[in-house]
Amino acid sequence: MKGHKHLTIVIKLGTSSIVDERTHEPLLSILTLIVETAVKLHKDGHRVVIVSSGAIGVGLRRMDVERKPKHLPRIQALAAVGQCRLISLWDNLFGHLRQPVAQILLTRNDIADRTQYLNAQNTFVELFNMGVIPIVNENDTLAVTEIKFGDNDTLSAITAAMVQADYLFLMTDVDCLYDKNPRINHDAAAIEVVEDISSLEADVSTAGSSLGTGGMSTKIVAARLATSAGVTTVITRSSNPGNIFNIVKYIQWTKQQPTESPSLPPTPSDEVHLSRSISSLYLDGIPKPPLHTRFLPDPHPIRDRSFWLLHGLSPHGTIYVDEGAHRALIDKAGLLPVGVVDVEGSFSQQEAVRLVVVKRLQPSHSDTNGEAPPYDKHKPMPTEVGRALVNYSATEIIRIKGLRSTEIQSVLGYADSEYVALRENISLSRKEKGSRPATPSLGLGVENGLVDTA
């Protein structure tokens, strides 16, 4: 890929790709190949980030503990022991190829503050300039439920958005997504290209390994986050890390091919035939790529501050707004108290909240005792449309909801702002486009098919 565009590539490895689930021994064969692939990409001028799970698994081996404990302080202590060994292992493997690495440990709290988020971005940029490969992990020693990313799939997606990556590779123990469970269905068909993630939202409840926290469902969530930020996301097998280089090479080659002239749309049968034949193409000496699932990036990505508001912060409550307020937000206006219908949760000024659109009930339909909410819970269903940093606390917004901004002073005794949230502190989600995965048709269903143990 020399002479081509320099890319930023994030590679996420689950615990099951790093340590043996039974013995907890490091899987040196896989790790060595990952290191060789990362260094090869780096030498070709690309920026590489590794998001590495495995601290707890390595800690279990170091302390000769047979099973992952349930007591949180013990788990965090094992993570502290394992993280030292894990980064030492990475450093030694990269050291054989004279490639410097850096350790970056994050919790959601570390990026909840905008200044710290920008500092993290600047650190990544400086490491890239220095020729260093960052190795990222969640700081399990400090993280509790309230400040955890939840799993390293989500962390990898947020990292990919933070560094404005071109590719996110989610390495797992299967080649790609299938329409059915390939372990029990021999006719399971591979899903090679996904345009519309919402079409995959079926039963993806298969859990990850006993040491990890993820599964295929968390990879779908990560793909949704990453693609919304304009990052091409790929699921492929971790035991063949060389796939990364070949897949990137193939995708970059396809992007350089001229677009065909418009023609009549193919029939449904033609579409299935064409999409299934993608993997068998040999064009201009470029062989077919290794089997993988590729999630196409949003052509209108959410980046920088908007992405940080939507995905970098944990919401502390919910503000229900009416349809008129929602239209105003779409038209780039701020959120005024007159558009607020109800408030849920306990939050303070400058904390993040969900924004949910509801249909406001007429006064004659509301509960005169104030026990029922002043909106219809079912027609239409309340829909989350974005996130916001608020200028007032929950108790203050409850007192001023539905009022004009000129009335805030008389109700509260002060008026810090005429807006509940400034437009610059509001980020709206985009609706998914109504397309479908290219291979195969998901009319077959995906129950039990999206399997992973990473």
Tab-separated table of N, CA and C in Angstrom, residues 309-310 314-323 325-330 333-337 339-344 347 351-358 381-392 397 419-429:
chain	number	residue	atom	x	y	z
A	309	LEU	N	-20.589	14.860	22.497
A	309	LEU	CA	-21.838	15.049	23.228
A	309	LEU	C	-22.704	13.795	23.187
A	310	LEU	N	-22.758	13.137	22.036
A	310	LEU	CA	-23.624	11.975	21.882
A	310	LEU	C	-23.082	10.735	22.565
A	314	SER	N	-21.979	10.242	29.733
A	314	SER	CA	-23.048	9.393	30.261
A	314	SER	C	-24.216	10.278	30.668
A	315	PRO	N	-25.413	10.029	30.144
A	315	PRO	CA	-26.562	10.869	30.510
A	315	PRO	C	-26.982	10.636	31.957
A	316	HIS	N	-27.321	11.717	32.637
A	316	HIS	CA	-27.728	11.645	34.041
A	316	HIS	C	-29.244	11.740	34.199
A	317	GLY	N	-29.963	11.919	33.124
A	317	GLY	CA	-31.408	12.021	33.186
A	317	GLY	C	-31.980	12.215	31.797
A	318	THR	N	-33.274	12.534	31.748
A	318	THR	CA	-33.979	12.679	30.475
A	318	THR	C	-34.851	13.924	30.500
A	319	ILE	N	-34.827	14.672	29.399
A	319	ILE	CA	-35.751	15.790	29.201
A	319	ILE	C	-36.674	15.419	28.050
A	320	TYR	N	-37.979	15.448	28.312
A	320	TYR	CA	-38.976	15.164	27.289
A	320	TYR	C	-39.397	16.488	26.650
A	321	VAL	N	-39.303	16.565	25.332
A	321	VAL	CA	-39.639	17.793	24.619
A	321	VAL	C	-40.776	17.508	23.646
A	322	ASP	N	-41.524	18.545	23.301
A	322	ASP	CA	-42.623	18.344	22.363
A	322	ASP	C	-42.131	18.431	20.922
A	323	GLU	N	-43.034	18.133	20.002
A	323	GLU	CA	-42.656	18.059	18.589
A	323	GLU	C	-42.221	19.419	18.052
A	325	ALA	N	-40.622	21.768	19.748
A	325	ALA	CA	-39.246	21.983	20.206
A	325	ALA	C	-38.271	21.166	19.372
A	326	HIS	N	-38.673	19.938	19.016
A	326	HIS	CA	-37.806	19.089	18.202
A	326	HIS	C	-37.550	19.717	16.837
A	327	ARG	N	-38.615	20.257	16.227
A	327	ARG	CA	-38.442	20.916	14.925
A	327	ARG	C	-37.518	22.121	15.042
A	328	ALA	N	-37.643	22.836	16.150
A	328	ALA	CA	-36.769	23.992	16.360
A	328	ALA	C	-35.316	23.560	16.502
A	329	LEU	N	-35.080	22.449	17.188
A	329	LEU	CA	-33.711	21.933	17.348
A	329	LEU	C	-33.132	21.535	15.992
A	330	ILE	N	-33.949	20.912	15.149
A	330	ILE	CA	-33.491	20.533	13.809
A	330	ILE	C	-33.118	21.771	13.006
A	333	ALA	N	-32.020	25.780	16.454
A	333	ALA	CA	-32.354	26.636	17.594
A	333	ALA	C	-31.991	25.927	18.895
A	334	GLY	N	-31.869	26.701	19.974
A	334	GLY	CA	-31.624	26.110	21.281
A	334	GLY	C	-32.924	25.591	21.881
A	335	LEU	N	-32.810	24.937	23.043
A	335	LEU	CA	-33.980	24.378	23.720
A	335	LEU	C	-34.500	25.379	24.744
A	336	LEU	N	-35.699	25.880	24.487
A	336	LEU	CA	-36.343	26.826	25.398
A	336	LEU	C	-37.233	26.081	26.389
A	337	PRO	N	-37.475	26.656	27.573
A	337	PRO	CA	-38.303	25.963	28.564
A	337	PRO	C	-39.724	25.708	28.077
A	339	GLY	N	-40.691	24.492	25.400
A	339	GLY	CA	-40.763	23.225	24.674
A	339	GLY	C	-40.566	21.998	25.532
A	340	VAL	N	-40.265	22.178	26.829
A	340	VAL	CA	-40.031	21.048	27.732
A	340	VAL	C	-41.365	20.555	28.272
A	341	VAL	N	-41.608	19.250	28.142
A	341	VAL	CA	-42.854	18.644	28.601
A	341	VAL	C	-42.693	18.014	29.976
A	342	ASP	N	-41.568	17.327	30.200
A	342	ASP	CA	-41.358	16.639	31.474
A	342	ASP	C	-39.865	16.402	31.680
A	343	VAL	N	-39.517	16.053	32.909
A	343	VAL	CA	-38.121	15.814	33.297
A	343	VAL	C	-38.061	14.517	34.101
A	344	GLU	N	-37.013	13.759	33.864
A	344	GLU	CA	-36.821	12.504	34.594
A	344	GLU	C	-35.383	12.407	35.051
A	347	PHE	N	-30.169	15.561	37.931
A	347	PHE	CA	-28.933	16.030	37.305
A	347	PHE	C	-28.725	17.499	37.646
A	351	GLU	N	-24.554	19.016	33.105
A	351	GLU	CA	-24.490	17.563	32.986
A	351	GLU	C	-25.290	17.133	31.766
A	352	ALA	N	-24.951	15.963	31.243
A	352	ALA	CA	-25.576	15.476	30.020
A	352	ALA	C	-26.925	14.822	30.306
A	353	VAL	N	-27.870	15.022	29.396
A	353	VAL	CA	-29.185	14.393	29.503
A	353	VAL	C	-29.600	13.869	28.133
A	354	ARG	N	-30.519	12.918	28.147
A	354	ARG	CA	-31.135	12.470	26.900
A	354	ARG	C	-32.228	13.455	26.500
A	355	LEU	N	-32.417	13.612	25.210
A	355	LEU	CA	-33.537	14.380	24.694
A	355	LEU	C	-34.511	13.411	24.031
A	356	VAL	N	-35.744	13.387	24.510
A	356	VAL	CA	-36.749	12.455	24.016
A	356	VAL	C	-37.967	13.239	23.546
A	357	VAL	N	-38.409	12.954	22.315
A	357	VAL	CA	-39.569	13.643	21.747
A	357	VAL	C	-40.847	12.887	22.095
A	358	VAL	N	-41.857	13.619	22.587
A	358	VAL	CA	-43.153	13.029	22.918
A	358	VAL	C	-44.260	13.921	22.367
A	381	MET	N	-44.649	6.391	20.190
A	381	MET	CA	-43.730	6.010	21.259
A	381	MET	C	-42.673	7.096	21.444
A	382	PRO	N	-42.347	7.434	22.696
A	382	PRO	CA	-41.272	8.407	22.927
A	382	PRO	C	-39.988	7.973	22.227
A	383	THR	N	-39.328	8.912	21.569
A	383	THR	CA	-38.138	8.599	20.773
A	383	THR	C	-36.969	9.467	21.217
A	384	GLU	N	-35.849	8.816	21.566
A	384	GLU	CA	-34.650	9.580	21.897
A	384	GLU	C	-34.057	10.140	20.616
A	385	VAL	N	-33.798	11.450	20.608
A	385	VAL	CA	-33.305	12.099	19.393
A	385	VAL	C	-31.934	12.730	19.566
A	386	GLY	N	-31.389	12.726	20.781
A	386	GLY	CA	-30.074	13.329	20.962
A	386	GLY	C	-29.702	13.483	22.427
A	387	ARG	N	-28.657	14.253	22.650
A	387	ARG	CA	-28.134	14.528	23.992
A	387	ARG	C	-27.870	16.026	24.120
A	388	ALA	N	-27.859	16.496	25.364
A	388	ALA	CA	-27.606	17.924	25.593
A	388	ALA	C	-26.919	18.128	26.925
A	389	LEU	N	-26.116	19.189	27.004
A	389	LEU	CA	-25.599	19.693	28.273
A	389	LEU	C	-26.519	20.830	28.711
A	390	VAL	N	-27.069	20.726	29.912
A	390	VAL	CA	-28.131	21.649	30.325
A	390	VAL	C	-27.593	22.823	31.136
A	391	ASN	N	-28.318	23.930	31.062
A	391	ASN	CA	-27.965	25.135	31.825
A	391	ASN	C	-28.602	25.175	33.204
A	392	TYR	N	-29.582	24.300	33.433
A	392	TYR	CA	-30.285	24.270	34.712
A	392	TYR	C	-30.351	22.838	35.229
A	397	ILE	N	-35.503	22.857	36.104
A	397	ILE	CA	-36.226	22.686	34.844
A	397	ILE	C	-37.663	22.259	35.108
A	419	TYR	N	-32.174	29.794	27.735
A	419	TYR	CA	-32.280	28.456	27.174
A	419	TYR	C	-32.068	27.392	28.251
A	420	VAL	N	-32.824	26.301	28.152
A	420	VAL	CA	-32.541	25.115	28.970
A	420	VAL	C	-31.220	24.505	28.519
A	421	ALA	N	-30.968	24.540	27.209
A	421	ALA	CA	-29.688	24.081	26.652
A	421	ALA	C	-29.385	24.895	25.401
A	422	LEU	N	-28.159	25.383	25.309
A	422	LEU	CA	-27.733	26.122	24.121
A	422	LEU	C	-27.583	25.167	22.942
A	423	ARG	N	-27.802	25.664	21.733
A	423	ARG	CA	-27.708	24.793	20.556
A	423	ARG	C	-26.314	24.198	20.401
A	424	GLU	N	-25.283	24.933	20.781
A	424	GLU	CA	-23.924	24.396	20.666
A	424	GLU	C	-23.673	23.249	21.630
A	425	ASN	N	-24.553	23.108	22.633
A	425	ASN	CA	-24.438	22.014	23.597
A	425	ASN	C	-25.464	20.923	23.356
A	426	ILE	N	-26.013	20.891	22.153
A	426	ILE	CA	-26.999	19.876	21.774
A	426	ILE	C	-26.488	19.134	20.550
A	427	SER	N	-26.593	17.819	20.572
A	427	SER	CA	-26.214	16.998	19.417
A	427	SER	C	-27.356	16.040	19.124
A	428	LEU	N	-27.867	16.090	17.894
A	428	LEU	CA	-28.984	15.239	17.490
A	428	LEU	C	-28.483	14.021	16.741
A	429	SER	N	-29.128	12.897	16.988
A	429	SER	CA	-28.805	11.677	16.259
A	429	SER	C	-29.401	11.758	14.872
